Amino acid sequence: MGTGLDLPLDEVLLGECISTLKRLPPASVHMIFADPPYNLQLKGTLRRPDDSLVDGVDDAWDQFQSFAAYDAFTREWLIEARRVLRKDGTIWVIGSYHNIFRIGALLQDLGFWILNDVIWRKANPMPNFRGRRFTNAHETMIWAARGPESRYRFNYAAMKALNDDVQMRSDWYFPLCTGAERLRDEAGGKLHPTQKPEALVARVLLASTAPGEVVLDPFSGTGTTAAAARRLGRRYIGIEQDPAYVAASEARLRQVVPMDESAALALPNKREQPRIAFGVLVERGLVPAGSALVDRNRRWRATVGADATLRCGTATGSIHKVGAALQAAPSCNGWTFWHVETADGRLRLLDELRQEIIGRDGG
Amino acid sequence: MGTGLDLPLDEVLLGECISTLKRLPPASVHMIFADPPYNLQLKGTLRRPDDSLVDGVDDAWDQFQSFAAYDAFTREWLIEARRVLRKDGTIWVIGSYHNIFRIGALLQDLGFWILNDVIWRKANPMPNFRGRRFTNAHETMIWAARGPESRYRFNYAAMKALNDDVQMRSDWYFPLCTGAERLRDEAGGKLHPTQKPEALVARVLLASTAPGEVVLDPFSGTGTTAAAARRLGRRYIGIEQDPAYVAASEARLRQVVPMDESAALALPNKREQPRIAFGVLVERGLVPAGSALVDRNRRWRATVGADATLRCGTATGSIHKVGAALQAAPSCNGWTFWHVETADGRLRLLDELRQEIIGRDGG
DNA sequence: ACTAGAAGTGAATCTCTGA
DNA sequence: GTCAGAGATTCACTTCTAG
């Protein structure tokens, strides 16, 4: 056991992933974005949990050995990631067909609850040079909550806004990280083999974190997650075992200018807005006691009581209950069902009146 | 041990998947297409915002006690599938995030060699009605050879021809199986809860089989694989445990008219309409978060958020909504209303920037 | 006959707060 | 922990119905 750390913030920690994770306090980060090694066969740098090197091998038996070693490594860092994750936090893991199936199965085995798999469709993938397969034009990200009961964060309204007011789908289209964004080594080549586009990670952060929350990347690499977090006003912790990448990250992060707080703030979900009781509208005289509410088609007309209950025929109760009863529906959102009639005969939705109050004094 | 079968051709066999597979001779089929149970684990009922009921998959065949039970079942049918597959044959398995990771890991564990994962992007997926996740807009197909040394078939030229003479990518865009193609029960409802579009399976067959070769579907359902195979001049074997589905398949297959290969390759390849959201301009930095947009007369100035929402006074929302709110108009096309200011003080319409992106990579 | 609008539907792990 | 109640939530496409 190494020395435990208080939660270090806005740092890229130099160290091996699993042992460094073990030094972080439990239930301390809001979100984890992980881009783990894809496959031992390709890289040859995979280490067993005891830190011994796994040799590249290609016969069937050793193939199995390799998968087992990869699984052991994956299981161990995922266990630590789950420990470090707050109860209602989520994890994102990106991979390709070489490793993502093993990761997904282990996530499920360890109790994580998959929320979506999200496809990164590459605008400019590398072609298949030998013409023996389909162009490998995507990677897969798994988004999972800590468990099935987690009350995780999903910035639905922000994602919808980002997608021209229709729900964001599970397939995302982004170009590869190229050009000026790509970090270079001294020879002008790419510094890191798999640097991810910052825009991809930014959408992940925008979807599943709030400004000020803490994002952990256990395979930090060139610091893309940290850079996106810093730009969007999130706190970050990176873990990276290669000192050259840590140094490059730090240089990179010094160049990142955080955006204005107001720009980083996403459109709030309606559930997150302050709750206004219908009674407030009555008390403030926007809907006077004794006045009438009608539905969109003026099919029903209900009377408002001084205690903010509605009455329509035999139905009595909250705006929701009466709306549901009249339509014989299992439920009804009274805010978007009932209207007041203005002096000139137009209808105004209760929800509009509520929005005015929220806009005026924040509830 | 049941009685062994000679290879039955162009039949849908009535029987349970694993025991029926065991009766087929080894190394006898060229390709397997499998659409196994997804193990959805749906709990309650789900209603649309209009209170209508969603008809979920609640069939007994999709119920498993645990991941372990699902894995045991999967392992067993995959072992038999591998036995039945010819040495140079390939297998396709389709699934969603509920099951595909387990299937992929087991394929690897059993010695299959993954060639690609292919994404079926749905043109018209069911939305996420509660706004708690991304629209689940795709399913995943894994394509694997029997082993790493297999000399598998891949009809590279045919795929390229189908895709306007560029390499076929690993993300495919198809609509759901609806309308006249969808088999109906006596009440006019869907006969099978998960019938796949024949066009999807047809592309699979065109990619990885030759005319006259034998295609096996161990979860035949309504016989989509058989129908596609018959239409494309391949031989087929289906296995299906529900007699009603077997009967429906046979009626369906009688209607299928075989076509020749050149006609199949000349089929129109419906392309997706490129749709650019304003969020794409923000994410790619063409309109950076925190920057300002103005209208033609510079009467209004709005700030761009990281989620592509605009903010101008109390108005917040999409470029369209904020434009409408400021003008007190019922609607507004934000693309032709808002401008960015260039360094030299000129105005550039958002619509121009969008056209540049469309021209560059189709979004 | 044609068109506009309404109705229906698809592999879905689909809420959250406060008492 | 449970439970009641407030209240948030849909896209693309096909088929049907009314005019």
mmCIF file with all atom_site columns, N, CA and C in Angstrom, chain B residues 235-292:
data_model
loop_
_atom_site.group_PDB
_atom_site.id
_atom_site.type_symbol
_atom_site.label_atom_id
_atom_site.label_alt_id
_atom_site.label_comp_id
_atom_site.label_asym_id
_atom_site.label_entity_id
_atom_site.label_seq_id
_atom_site.pdbx_PDB_ins_code
_atom_site.Cartn_x
_atom_site.Cartn_y
_atom_site.Cartn_z
_atom_site.occupancy
_atom_site.B_iso_or_equiv
_atom_site.pdbx_formal_charge
_atom_site.auth_seq_id
_atom_site.auth_comp_id
_atom_site.auth_asym_id
_atom_site.auth_atom_id
_atom_site.pdbx_PDB_model_num
ATOM 1   N N  . ARG B 1 235 ? -27.970 -20.877 -50.931 1.00 0.00 ? 235 ARG B N  1
ATOM 2   C CA . ARG B 1 235 ? -28.759 -21.912 -50.268 1.00 0.00 ? 235 ARG B CA 1
ATOM 3   C C  . ARG B 1 235 ? -28.898 -21.536 -48.804 1.00 0.00 ? 235 ARG B C  1
ATOM 4   N N  . TYR B 1 236 ? -29.965 -21.993 -48.163 1.00 0.00 ? 236 TYR B N  1
ATOM 5   C CA . TYR B 1 236 ? -30.156 -21.601 -46.763 1.00 0.00 ? 236 TYR B CA 1
ATOM 6   C C  . TYR B 1 236 ? -30.602 -22.773 -45.906 1.00 0.00 ? 236 TYR B C  1
ATOM 7   N N  . ILE B 1 237 ? -30.282 -22.671 -44.617 1.00 0.00 ? 237 ILE B N  1
ATOM 8   C CA . ILE B 1 237 ? -30.816 -23.546 -43.573 1.00 0.00 ? 237 ILE B CA 1
ATOM 9   C C  . ILE B 1 237 ? -31.229 -22.631 -42.432 1.00 0.00 ? 237 ILE B C  1
ATOM 10  N N  . GLY B 1 238 ? -32.493 -22.727 -42.028 1.00 0.00 ? 238 GLY B N  1
ATOM 11  C CA . GLY B 1 238 ? -32.941 -21.983 -40.859 1.00 0.00 ? 238 GLY B CA 1
ATOM 12  C C  . GLY B 1 238 ? -33.227 -22.945 -39.725 1.00 0.00 ? 238 GLY B C  1
ATOM 13  N N  . ILE B 1 239 ? -33.080 -22.476 -38.499 1.00 0.00 ? 239 ILE B N  1
ATOM 14  C CA . ILE B 1 239 ? -33.511 -23.231 -37.329 1.00 0.00 ? 239 ILE B CA 1
ATOM 15  C C  . ILE B 1 239 ? -34.416 -22.314 -36.525 1.00 0.00 ? 239 ILE B C  1
ATOM 16  N N  . GLU B 1 240 ? -35.618 -22.791 -36.221 1.00 0.00 ? 240 GLU B N  1
ATOM 17  C CA . GLU B 1 240 ? -36.571 -21.957 -35.484 1.00 0.00 ? 240 GLU B CA 1
ATOM 18  C C  . GLU B 1 240 ? -37.452 -22.862 -34.641 1.00 0.00 ? 240 GLU B C  1
ATOM 19  N N  . GLN B 1 241 ? -37.612 -22.470 -33.360 1.00 0.00 ? 241 GLN B N  1
ATOM 20  C CA . GLN B 1 241 ? -38.325 -23.355 -32.441 1.00 0.00 ? 241 GLN B CA 1
ATOM 21  C C  . GLN B 1 241 ? -39.831 -23.101 -32.403 1.00 0.00 ? 241 GLN B C  1
ATOM 22  N N  . ASP B 1 242 ? -40.286 -21.971 -32.939 1.00 0.00 ? 242 ASP B N  1
ATOM 23  C CA . ASP B 1 242 ? -41.708 -21.649 -32.868 1.00 0.00 ? 242 ASP B CA 1
ATOM 24  C C  . ASP B 1 242 ? -42.382 -22.069 -34.178 1.00 0.00 ? 242 ASP B C  1
ATOM 25  N N  . PRO B 1 243 ? -43.318 -23.028 -34.105 1.00 0.00 ? 243 PRO B N  1
ATOM 26  C CA . PRO B 1 243 ? -43.950 -23.530 -35.338 1.00 0.00 ? 243 PRO B CA 1
ATOM 27  C C  . PRO B 1 243 ? -44.666 -22.427 -36.118 1.00 0.00 ? 243 PRO B C  1
ATOM 28  N N  . ALA B 1 244 ? -45.203 -21.433 -35.410 1.00 0.00 ? 244 ALA B N  1
ATOM 29  C CA . ALA B 1 244 ? -45.903 -20.352 -36.116 1.00 0.00 ? 244 ALA B CA 1
ATOM 30  C C  . ALA B 1 244 ? -44.919 -19.571 -36.991 1.00 0.00 ? 244 ALA B C  1
ATOM 31  N N  . TYR B 1 245 ? -43.719 -19.345 -36.488 1.00 0.00 ? 245 TYR B N  1
ATOM 32  C CA . TYR B 1 245 ? -42.728 -18.621 -37.287 1.00 0.00 ? 245 TYR B CA 1
ATOM 33  C C  . TYR B 1 245 ? -42.243 -19.470 -38.453 1.00 0.00 ? 245 TYR B C  1
ATOM 34  N N  . VAL B 1 246 ? -42.100 -20.770 -38.217 1.00 0.00 ? 246 VAL B N  1
ATOM 35  C CA . VAL B 1 246 ? -41.685 -21.653 -39.316 1.00 0.00 ? 246 VAL B CA 1
ATOM 36  C C  . VAL B 1 246 ? -42.726 -21.608 -40.438 1.00 0.00 ? 246 VAL B C  1
ATOM 37  N N  . ALA B 1 247 ? -43.992 -21.699 -40.045 1.00 0.00 ? 247 ALA B N  1
ATOM 38  C CA . ALA B 1 247 ? -45.062 -21.657 -41.046 1.00 0.00 ? 247 ALA B CA 1
ATOM 39  C C  . ALA B 1 247 ? -45.045 -20.324 -41.797 1.00 0.00 ? 247 ALA B C  1
ATOM 40  N N  . ALA B 1 248 ? -44.885 -19.227 -41.053 1.00 0.00 ? 248 ALA B N  1
ATOM 41  C CA . ALA B 1 248 ? -44.878 -17.911 -41.697 1.00 0.00 ? 248 ALA B CA 1
ATOM 42  C C  . ALA B 1 248 ? -43.682 -17.784 -42.646 1.00 0.00 ? 248 ALA B C  1
ATOM 43  N N  . SER B 1 249 ? -42.543 -18.350 -42.236 1.00 0.00 ? 249 SER B N  1
ATOM 44  C CA . SER B 1 249 ? -41.353 -18.296 -43.093 1.00 0.00 ? 249 SER B CA 1
ATOM 45  C C  . SER B 1 249 ? -41.616 -19.010 -44.407 1.00 0.00 ? 249 SER B C  1
ATOM 46  N N  . GLU B 1 250 ? -42.265 -20.190 -44.305 1.00 0.00 ? 250 GLU B N  1
ATOM 47  C CA . GLU B 1 250 ? -42.472 -20.974 -45.525 1.00 0.00 ? 250 GLU B CA 1
ATOM 48  C C  . GLU B 1 250 ? -43.377 -20.239 -46.489 1.00 0.00 ? 250 GLU B C  1
ATOM 49  N N  . ALA B 1 251 ? -44.426 -19.620 -45.946 1.00 0.00 ? 251 ALA B N  1
ATOM 50  C CA . ALA B 1 251 ? -45.312 -18.826 -46.812 1.00 0.00 ? 251 ALA B CA 1
ATOM 51  C C  . ALA B 1 251 ? -44.526 -17.666 -47.422 1.00 0.00 ? 251 ALA B C  1
ATOM 52  N N  . ARG B 1 252 ? -43.702 -17.043 -46.611 1.00 0.00 ? 252 ARG B N  1
ATOM 53  C CA . ARG B 1 252 ? -42.917 -15.901 -47.091 1.00 0.00 ? 252 ARG B CA 1
ATOM 54  C C  . ARG B 1 252 ? -41.964 -16.320 -48.205 1.00 0.00 ? 252 ARG B C  1
ATOM 55  N N  . LEU B 1 253 ? -41.312 -17.467 -47.996 1.00 0.00 ? 253 LEU B N  1
ATOM 56  C CA . LEU B 1 253 ? -40.294 -17.906 -48.953 1.00 0.00 ? 253 LEU B CA 1
ATOM 57  C C  . LEU B 1 253 ? -40.899 -18.269 -50.302 1.00 0.00 ? 253 LEU B C  1
ATOM 58  N N  . ARG B 1 254 ? -42.153 -18.717 -50.276 1.00 0.00 ? 254 ARG B N  1
ATOM 59  C CA . ARG B 1 254 ? -42.801 -19.034 -51.546 1.00 0.00 ? 254 ARG B CA 1
ATOM 60  C C  . ARG B 1 254 ? -42.991 -17.787 -52.403 1.00 0.00 ? 254 ARG B C  1
ATOM 61  N N  . GLN B 1 255 ? -43.065 -16.624 -51.747 1.00 0.00 ? 255 GLN B N  1
ATOM 62  C CA . GLN B 1 255 ? -43.266 -15.379 -52.488 1.00 0.00 ? 255 GLN B CA 1
ATOM 63  C C  . GLN B 1 255 ? -41.961 -14.800 -53.043 1.00 0.00 ? 255 GLN B C  1
ATOM 64  N N  . VAL B 1 256 ? -40.836 -15.302 -52.550 1.00 0.00 ? 256 VAL B N  1
ATOM 65  C CA . VAL B 1 256 ? -39.557 -14.672 -52.913 1.00 0.00 ? 256 VAL B CA 1
ATOM 66  C C  . VAL B 1 256 ? -39.114 -15.105 -54.299 1.00 0.00 ? 256 VAL B C  1
ATOM 67  N N  . VAL B 1 257 ? -38.839 -14.138 -55.142 1.00 0.00 ? 257 VAL B N  1
ATOM 68  C CA . VAL B 1 257 ? -38.368 -14.432 -56.496 1.00 0.00 ? 257 VAL B CA 1
ATOM 69  C C  . VAL B 1 257 ? -36.849 -14.245 -56.534 1.00 0.00 ? 257 VAL B C  1
ATOM 70  N N  . PRO B 1 258 ? -36.105 -15.299 -56.839 1.00 0.00 ? 258 PRO B N  1
ATOM 71  C CA . PRO B 1 258 ? -34.647 -15.160 -56.916 1.00 0.00 ? 258 PRO B CA 1
ATOM 72  C C  . PRO B 1 258 ? -34.261 -14.154 -57.998 1.00 0.00 ? 258 PRO B C  1
ATOM 73  N N  . MET B 1 259 ? -33.238 -13.379 -57.717 1.00 0.00 ? 259 MET B N  1
ATOM 74  C CA . MET B 1 259 ? -32.762 -12.398 -58.690 1.00 0.00 ? 259 MET B CA 1
ATOM 75  C C  . MET B 1 259 ? -31.312 -12.718 -59.003 1.00 0.00 ? 259 MET B C  1
ATOM 76  N N  . ASP B 1 260 ? -30.808 -12.185 -60.121 1.00 0.00 ? 260 ASP B N  1
ATOM 77  C CA . ASP B 1 260 ? -29.408 -12.497 -60.376 1.00 0.00 ? 260 ASP B CA 1
ATOM 78  C C  . ASP B 1 260 ? -28.497 -11.462 -59.741 1.00 0.00 ? 260 ASP B C  1
ATOM 79  N N  . GLU B 1 261 ? -27.266 -11.852 -59.599 1.00 0.00 ? 261 GLU B N  1
ATOM 80  C CA . GLU B 1 261 ? -26.306 -11.083 -58.806 1.00 0.00 ? 261 GLU B CA 1
ATOM 81  C C  . GLU B 1 261 ? -26.129 -9.665  -59.334 1.00 0.00 ? 261 GLU B C  1
ATOM 82  N N  . SER B 1 262 ? -26.089 -9.531  -60.662 1.00 0.00 ? 262 SER B N  1
ATOM 83  C CA . SER B 1 262 ? -25.836 -8.197  -61.208 1.00 0.00 ? 262 SER B CA 1
ATOM 84  C C  . SER B 1 262 ? -26.991 -7.268  -60.853 1.00 0.00 ? 262 SER B C  1
ATOM 85  N N  . ALA B 1 263 ? -28.197 -7.817  -60.828 1.00 0.00 ? 263 ALA B N  1
ATOM 86  C CA . ALA B 1 263 ? -29.331 -6.980  -60.447 1.00 0.00 ? 263 ALA B CA 1
ATOM 87  C C  . ALA B 1 263 ? -29.210 -6.562  -58.990 1.00 0.00 ? 263 ALA B C  1
ATOM 88  N N  . ALA B 1 264 ? -28.732 -7.493  -58.157 1.00 0.00 ? 264 ALA B N  1
ATOM 89  C CA . ALA B 1 264 ? -28.591 -7.181  -56.742 1.00 0.00 ? 264 ALA B CA 1
ATOM 90  C C  . ALA B 1 264 ? -27.580 -6.071  -56.530 1.00 0.00 ? 264 ALA B C  1
ATOM 91  N N  . LEU B 1 265 ? -26.504 -6.118  -57.272 1.00 0.00 ? 265 LEU B N  1
ATOM 92  C CA . LEU B 1 265 ? -25.463 -5.117  -57.087 1.00 0.00 ? 265 LEU B CA 1
ATOM 93  C C  . LEU B 1 265 ? -25.871 -3.764  -57.654 1.00 0.00 ? 265 LEU B C  1
ATOM 94  N N  . ALA B 1 266 ? -26.856 -3.781  -58.529 1.00 0.00 ? 266 ALA B N  1
ATOM 95  C CA . ALA B 1 266 ? -27.311 -2.519  -59.104 1.00 0.00 ? 266 ALA B CA 1
ATOM 96  C C  . ALA B 1 266 ? -28.384 -1.865  -58.246 1.00 0.00 ? 266 ALA B C  1
ATOM 97  N N  . LEU B 1 267 ? -28.732 -2.527  -57.136 1.00 0.00 ? 267 LEU B N  1
ATOM 98  C CA . LEU B 1 267 ? -29.762 -1.967  -56.258 1.00 0.00 ? 267 LEU B CA 1
ATOM 99  C C  . LEU B 1 267 ? -29.361 -0.556  -55.824 1.00 0.00 ? 267 LEU B C  1
ATOM 100 N N  . PRO B 1 268 ? -30.327 0.325   -55.758 1.00 0.00 ? 268 PRO B N  1
ATOM 101 C CA . PRO B 1 268 ? -29.989 1.687   -55.335 1.00 0.00 ? 268 PRO B CA 1
ATOM 102 C C  . PRO B 1 268 ? -29.529 1.689   -53.885 1.00 0.00 ? 268 PRO B C  1
ATOM 103 N N  . ASN B 1 269 ? -28.475 2.403   -53.621 1.00 0.00 ? 269 ASN B N  1
ATOM 104 C CA . ASN B 1 269 ? -27.926 2.518   -52.274 1.00 0.00 ? 269 ASN B CA 1
ATOM 105 C C  . ASN B 1 269 ? -28.370 3.858   -51.712 1.00 0.00 ? 269 ASN B C  1
ATOM 106 N N  . LYS B 1 270 ? -29.460 3.817   -50.991 1.00 0.00 ? 270 LYS B N  1
ATOM 107 C CA . LYS B 1 270 ? -30.026 5.065   -50.465 1.00 0.00 ? 270 LYS B CA 1
ATOM 108 C C  . LYS B 1 270 ? -29.014 5.733   -49.559 1.00 0.00 ? 270 LYS B C  1
ATOM 109 N N  . ARG B 1 271 ? -28.744 6.960   -49.830 1.00 0.00 ? 271 ARG B N  1
ATOM 110 C CA . ARG B 1 271 ? -27.770 7.679   -49.013 1.00 0.00 ? 271 ARG B CA 1
ATOM 111 C C  . ARG B 1 271 ? -28.481 8.566   -48.013 1.00 0.00 ? 271 ARG B C  1
ATOM 112 N N  . GLU B 1 272 ? -27.811 8.726   -46.926 1.00 0.00 ? 272 GLU B N  1
ATOM 113 C CA . GLU B 1 272 ? -28.343 9.581   -45.879 1.00 0.00 ? 272 GLU B CA 1
ATOM 114 C C  . GLU B 1 272 ? -28.221 11.037  -46.294 1.00 0.00 ? 272 GLU B C  1
ATOM 115 N N  . GLN B 1 273 ? -29.263 11.815  -46.012 1.00 0.00 ? 273 GLN B N  1
ATOM 116 C CA . GLN B 1 273 ? -29.184 13.250  -46.245 1.00 0.00 ? 273 GLN B CA 1
ATOM 117 C C  . GLN B 1 273 ? -28.239 13.857  -45.214 1.00 0.00 ? 273 GLN B C  1
ATOM 118 N N  . PRO B 1 274 ? -27.221 14.564  -45.648 1.00 0.00 ? 274 PRO B N  1
ATOM 119 C CA . PRO B 1 274 ? -26.372 15.203  -44.637 1.00 0.00 ? 274 PRO B CA 1
ATOM 120 C C  . PRO B 1 274 ? -27.176 16.252  -43.884 1.00 0.00 ? 274 PRO B C  1
ATOM 121 N N  . ARG B 1 275 ? -27.093 16.184  -42.577 1.00 0.00 ? 275 ARG B N  1
ATOM 122 C CA . ARG B 1 275 ? -27.813 17.160  -41.753 1.00 0.00 ? 275 ARG B CA 1
ATOM 123 C C  . ARG B 1 275 ? -26.828 17.767  -40.787 1.00 0.00 ? 275 ARG B C  1
ATOM 124 N N  . ILE B 1 276 ? -26.596 19.029  -40.893 1.00 0.00 ? 276 ILE B N  1
ATOM 125 C CA . ILE B 1 276 ? -25.634 19.700  -40.027 1.00 0.00 ? 276 ILE B CA 1
ATOM 126 C C  . ILE B 1 276 ? -26.386 20.424  -38.926 1.00 0.00 ? 276 ILE B C  1
ATOM 127 N N  . ALA B 1 277 ? -26.074 20.088  -37.699 1.00 0.00 ? 277 ALA B N  1
ATOM 128 C CA . ALA B 1 277 ? -26.615 20.848  -36.580 1.00 0.00 ? 277 ALA B CA 1
ATOM 129 C C  . ALA B 1 277 ? -25.691 22.031  -36.323 1.00 0.00 ? 277 ALA B C  1
ATOM 130 N N  . PHE B 1 278 ? -26.251 23.106  -35.783 1.00 0.00 ? 278 PHE B N  1
ATOM 131 C CA . PHE B 1 278 ? -25.428 24.256  -35.420 1.00 0.00 ? 278 PHE B CA 1
ATOM 132 C C  . PHE B 1 278 ? -24.341 23.817  -34.432 1.00 0.00 ? 278 PHE B C  1
ATOM 133 N N  . GLY B 1 279 ? -24.659 22.809  -33.615 1.00 0.00 ? 279 GLY B N  1
ATOM 134 C CA . GLY B 1 279 ? -23.670 22.316  -32.652 1.00 0.00 ? 279 GLY B CA 1
ATOM 135 C C  . GLY B 1 279 ? -22.376 21.860  -33.309 1.00 0.00 ? 279 GLY B C  1
ATOM 136 N N  . VAL B 1 280 ? -22.455 21.369  -34.534 1.00 0.00 ? 280 VAL B N  1
ATOM 137 C CA . VAL B 1 280 ? -21.242 20.926  -35.224 1.00 0.00 ? 280 VAL B CA 1
ATOM 138 C C  . VAL B 1 280 ? -20.292 22.105  -35.446 1.00 0.00 ? 280 VAL B C  1
ATOM 139 N N  . LEU B 1 281 ? -20.851 23.261  -35.803 1.00 0.00 ? 281 LEU B N  1
ATOM 140 C CA . LEU B 1 281 ? -19.987 24.437  -36.002 1.00 0.00 ? 281 LEU B CA 1
ATOM 141 C C  . LEU B 1 281 ? -19.319 24.845  -34.695 1.00 0.00 ? 281 LEU B C  1
ATOM 142 N N  . VAL B 1 282 ? -20.050 24.679  -33.592 1.00 0.00 ? 282 VAL B N  1
ATOM 143 C CA . VAL B 1 282 ? -19.483 25.045  -32.290 1.00 0.00 ? 282 VAL B CA 1
ATOM 144 C C  . VAL B 1 282 ? -18.398 24.041  -31.907 1.00 0.00 ? 282 VAL B C  1
ATOM 145 N N  . GLU B 1 283 ? -18.703 22.766  -32.055 1.00 0.00 ? 283 GLU B N  1
ATOM 146 C CA . GLU B 1 283 ? -17.748 21.735  -31.642 1.00 0.00 ? 283 GLU B CA 1
ATOM 147 C C  . GLU B 1 283 ? -16.464 21.787  -32.468 1.00 0.00 ? 283 GLU B C  1
ATOM 148 N N  . ARG B 1 284 ? -16.584 22.174  -33.715 1.00 0.00 ? 284 ARG B N  1
ATOM 149 C CA . ARG B 1 284 ? -15.397 22.212  -34.566 1.00 0.00 ? 284 ARG B CA 1
ATOM 150 C C  . ARG B 1 284 ? -14.676 23.550  -34.485 1.00 0.00 ? 284 ARG B C  1
ATOM 151 N N  . GLY B 1 285 ? -15.183 24.454  -33.674 1.00 0.00 ? 285 GLY B N  1
ATOM 152 C CA . GLY B 1 285 ? -14.482 25.705  -33.451 1.00 0.00 ? 285 GLY B CA 1
ATOM 153 C C  . GLY B 1 285 ? -14.718 26.754  -34.523 1.00 0.00 ? 285 GLY B C  1
ATOM 154 N N  . LEU B 1 286 ? -15.618 26.504  -35.480 1.00 0.00 ? 286 LEU B N  1
ATOM 155 C CA . LEU B 1 286 ? -15.924 27.537  -36.471 1.00 0.00 ? 286 LEU B CA 1
ATOM 156 C C  . LEU B 1 286 ? -16.690 28.676  -35.831 1.00 0.00 ? 286 LEU B C  1
ATOM 157 N N  . VAL B 1 287 ? -17.489 28.344  -34.833 1.00 0.00 ? 287 VAL B N  1
ATOM 158 C CA . VAL B 1 287 ? -18.186 29.352  -34.029 1.00 0.00 ? 287 VAL B CA 1
ATOM 159 C C  . VAL B 1 287 ? -17.883 28.989  -32.577 1.00 0.00 ? 287 VAL B C  1
ATOM 160 N N  . PRO B 1 288 ? -16.791 29.502  -32.034 1.00 0.00 ? 288 PRO B N  1
ATOM 161 C CA . PRO B 1 288 ? -16.358 29.019  -30.716 1.00 0.00 ? 288 PRO B CA 1
ATOM 162 C C  . PRO B 1 288 ? -17.362 29.354  -29.619 1.00 0.00 ? 288 PRO B C  1
ATOM 163 N N  . ALA B 1 289 ? -17.460 28.467  -28.640 1.00 0.00 ? 289 ALA B N  1
ATOM 164 C CA . ALA B 1 289 ? -18.271 28.766  -27.466 1.00 0.00 ? 289 ALA B CA 1
ATOM 165 C C  . ALA B 1 289 ? -17.735 30.024  -26.819 1.00 0.00 ? 289 ALA B C  1
ATOM 166 N N  . GLY B 1 290 ? -18.628 30.904  -26.422 1.00 0.00 ? 290 GLY B N  1
ATOM 167 C CA . GLY B 1 290 ? -18.224 32.170  -25.829 1.00 0.00 ? 290 GLY B CA 1
ATOM 168 C C  . GLY B 1 290 ? -18.214 33.320  -26.825 1.00 0.00 ? 290 GLY B C  1
ATOM 169 N N  . SER B 1 291 ? -18.234 33.011  -28.115 1.00 0.00 ? 291 SER B N  1
ATOM 170 C CA . SER B 1 291 ? -18.239 34.076  -29.125 1.00 0.00 ? 291 SER B CA 1
ATOM 171 C C  . SER B 1 291 ? -19.658 34.613  -29.307 1.00 0.00 ? 291 SER B C  1
ATOM 172 N N  . ALA B 1 292 ? -19.773 35.639  -30.124 1.00 0.00 ? 292 ALA B N  1
ATOM 173 C CA . ALA B 1 292 ? -21.064 36.313  -30.273 1.00 0.00 ? 292 ALA B CA 1
ATOM 174 C C  . ALA B 1 292 ? -21.606 36.164  -31.692 1.00 0.00 ? 292 ALA B C  1
#
